[in-house]
Amino acid sequence: HHRGGVNRIRSASRANASGIVATWGDTGHVQIWDTSAHLKGMAKEASSGERVRKRGKVKQVHQTPLHMVQHSSEGYSMDWRPAHNHSQNSLSLLTGDCAGKILLTEMRDGLTWSTHDRGFEGHTSSVEDLQWSPTEETVFASCSCDQTIKIWDTRQRSRPALSFHAHDADVNVLSWNAVTSCMIGSGGDDGTMRIWDMRSISNNQYV
């Protein structure tokens, strides 16, 4: 069973992690699941026509999560590290909660999951969105209800590498340009969308 209501779900989008899914719960738990056996079963049923005959019947599956992350409060933001950025035998998941804390969970050598005890500290309000850099494997961005965007390096947890005031209200979403990696887009409760050039952040000027 899932602990609490499900706030968000994200699947790991890489060939060697098919079926690996993370869920954010309103209890403060992030749970990581392996759904690959269920996906294979559905594919088998579909190919044999069995699923058509079972239409209208919902099968409930009871499963224990592979790993559980405990935050101090519930949250919504999370992002898997892109496949092309990292070792083929590892997975990395960022999760951010409503208390402003960001945690990093990693799976090494296809076997062991662990969550780093020390989080990334700097936001003073809810972390609304997280995204890994499309080009640098240790770098990610976060945005928050504290009206800032922060750029982090996983090798330095005590403070962000860059922080700037992005909107005059909660910053709800951000998107890192996959083609021009120095550009980040953001959107906030002030009703604006802005583009930021990481090479020339001065006086909080957007493009």
Coordinates of C-alpha atoms in Angstrom, one line a residue, residues 56-134:
G56 CA -14.0 -3.8 -16.3
K57 CA -12.1 -5.8 -13.7
V58 CA -9.4 -4.0 -11.7
K59 CA -6.6 -6.1 -10.2
Q60 CA -5.1 -4.7 -7.1
V61 CA -1.5 -5.5 -6.4
H62 CA 0.1 -5.3 -2.9
Q63 CA 3.8 -4.5 -3.1
T64 CA 6.6 -3.4 -0.8
P65 CA 8.5 -0.3 -2.1
L66 CA 12.2 -0.8 -3.0
H67 CA 13.1 2.3 -0.9
M68 CA 11.4 4.9 1.2
V69 CA 12.6 8.5 1.8
Q70 CA 11.4 10.4 4.9
H71 CA 10.9 14.2 4.6
S72 CA 9.7 16.4 7.5
S73 CA 6.7 17.5 5.5
E74 CA 4.9 16.6 2.3
G75 CA 6.1 17.8 -1.0
Y76 CA 5.5 17.8 -4.8
S77 CA 8.8 18.4 -6.6
M78 CA 11.0 15.6 -7.8
D79 CA 13.2 14.7 -10.8
W80 CA 15.2 11.7 -12.0
R81 CA 18.6 12.4 -13.3
P82 CA 18.6 12.2 -17.1
A83 CA 19.9 8.9 -18.6
H84 CA 22.6 10.4 -20.7
N85 CA 24.2 12.2 -17.8
H86 CA 25.3 9.4 -15.5
S87 CA 26.6 5.8 -15.1
Q88 CA 24.4 3.1 -16.6
N89 CA 24.4 1.2 -13.3
S90 CA 23.0 4.0 -11.1
L91 CA 19.9 6.2 -10.7
S92 CA 19.5 9.5 -8.9
L93 CA 16.3 11.1 -7.6
L94 CA 15.9 14.6 -6.2
T95 CA 12.9 15.4 -4.0
G96 CA 11.9 18.7 -2.5
D97 CA 9.4 19.3 0.3
C98 CA 7.1 22.1 1.5
A99 CA 9.5 22.9 4.3
G100 CA 12.2 24.0 1.8
K101 CA 14.5 20.9 2.0
I102 CA 15.9 19.0 -0.9
L103 CA 17.1 15.4 -0.6
L104 CA 19.1 13.2 -3.0
T105 CA 18.5 9.5 -3.2
E106 CA 20.8 7.2 -5.3
M107 CA 20.9 3.6 -6.4
R108 CA 24.4 2.2 -7.0
D109 CA 25.4 -0.8 -9.0
G110 CA 21.8 -1.7 -9.7
L111 CA 21.4 -3.0 -6.1
T112 CA 21.5 -0.6 -3.2
W113 CA 19.3 2.5 -2.6
S114 CA 20.4 5.2 -0.1
T115 CA 19.3 8.7 0.8
H116 CA 21.9 11.2 1.8
D117 CA 21.3 12.4 5.4
R118 CA 22.3 15.9 4.7
G119 CA 20.0 17.8 2.4
F120 CA 20.5 20.9 0.3
E121 CA 19.7 23.9 2.5
G122 CA 18.9 27.4 1.3
H123 CA 15.2 27.7 0.4
T124 CA 13.1 29.4 3.1
S125 CA 9.7 28.1 1.8
S126 CA 8.2 25.2 -0.3
V127 CA 10.3 23.8 -3.1
E128 CA 7.9 23.8 -6.1
D129 CA 10.0 22.3 -8.9
L130 CA 13.4 20.6 -9.5
Q131 CA 15.3 19.8 -12.6
W132 CA 18.7 18.3 -13.4
S133 CA 21.0 20.1 -15.8
P134 CA 20.8 18.6 -19.2

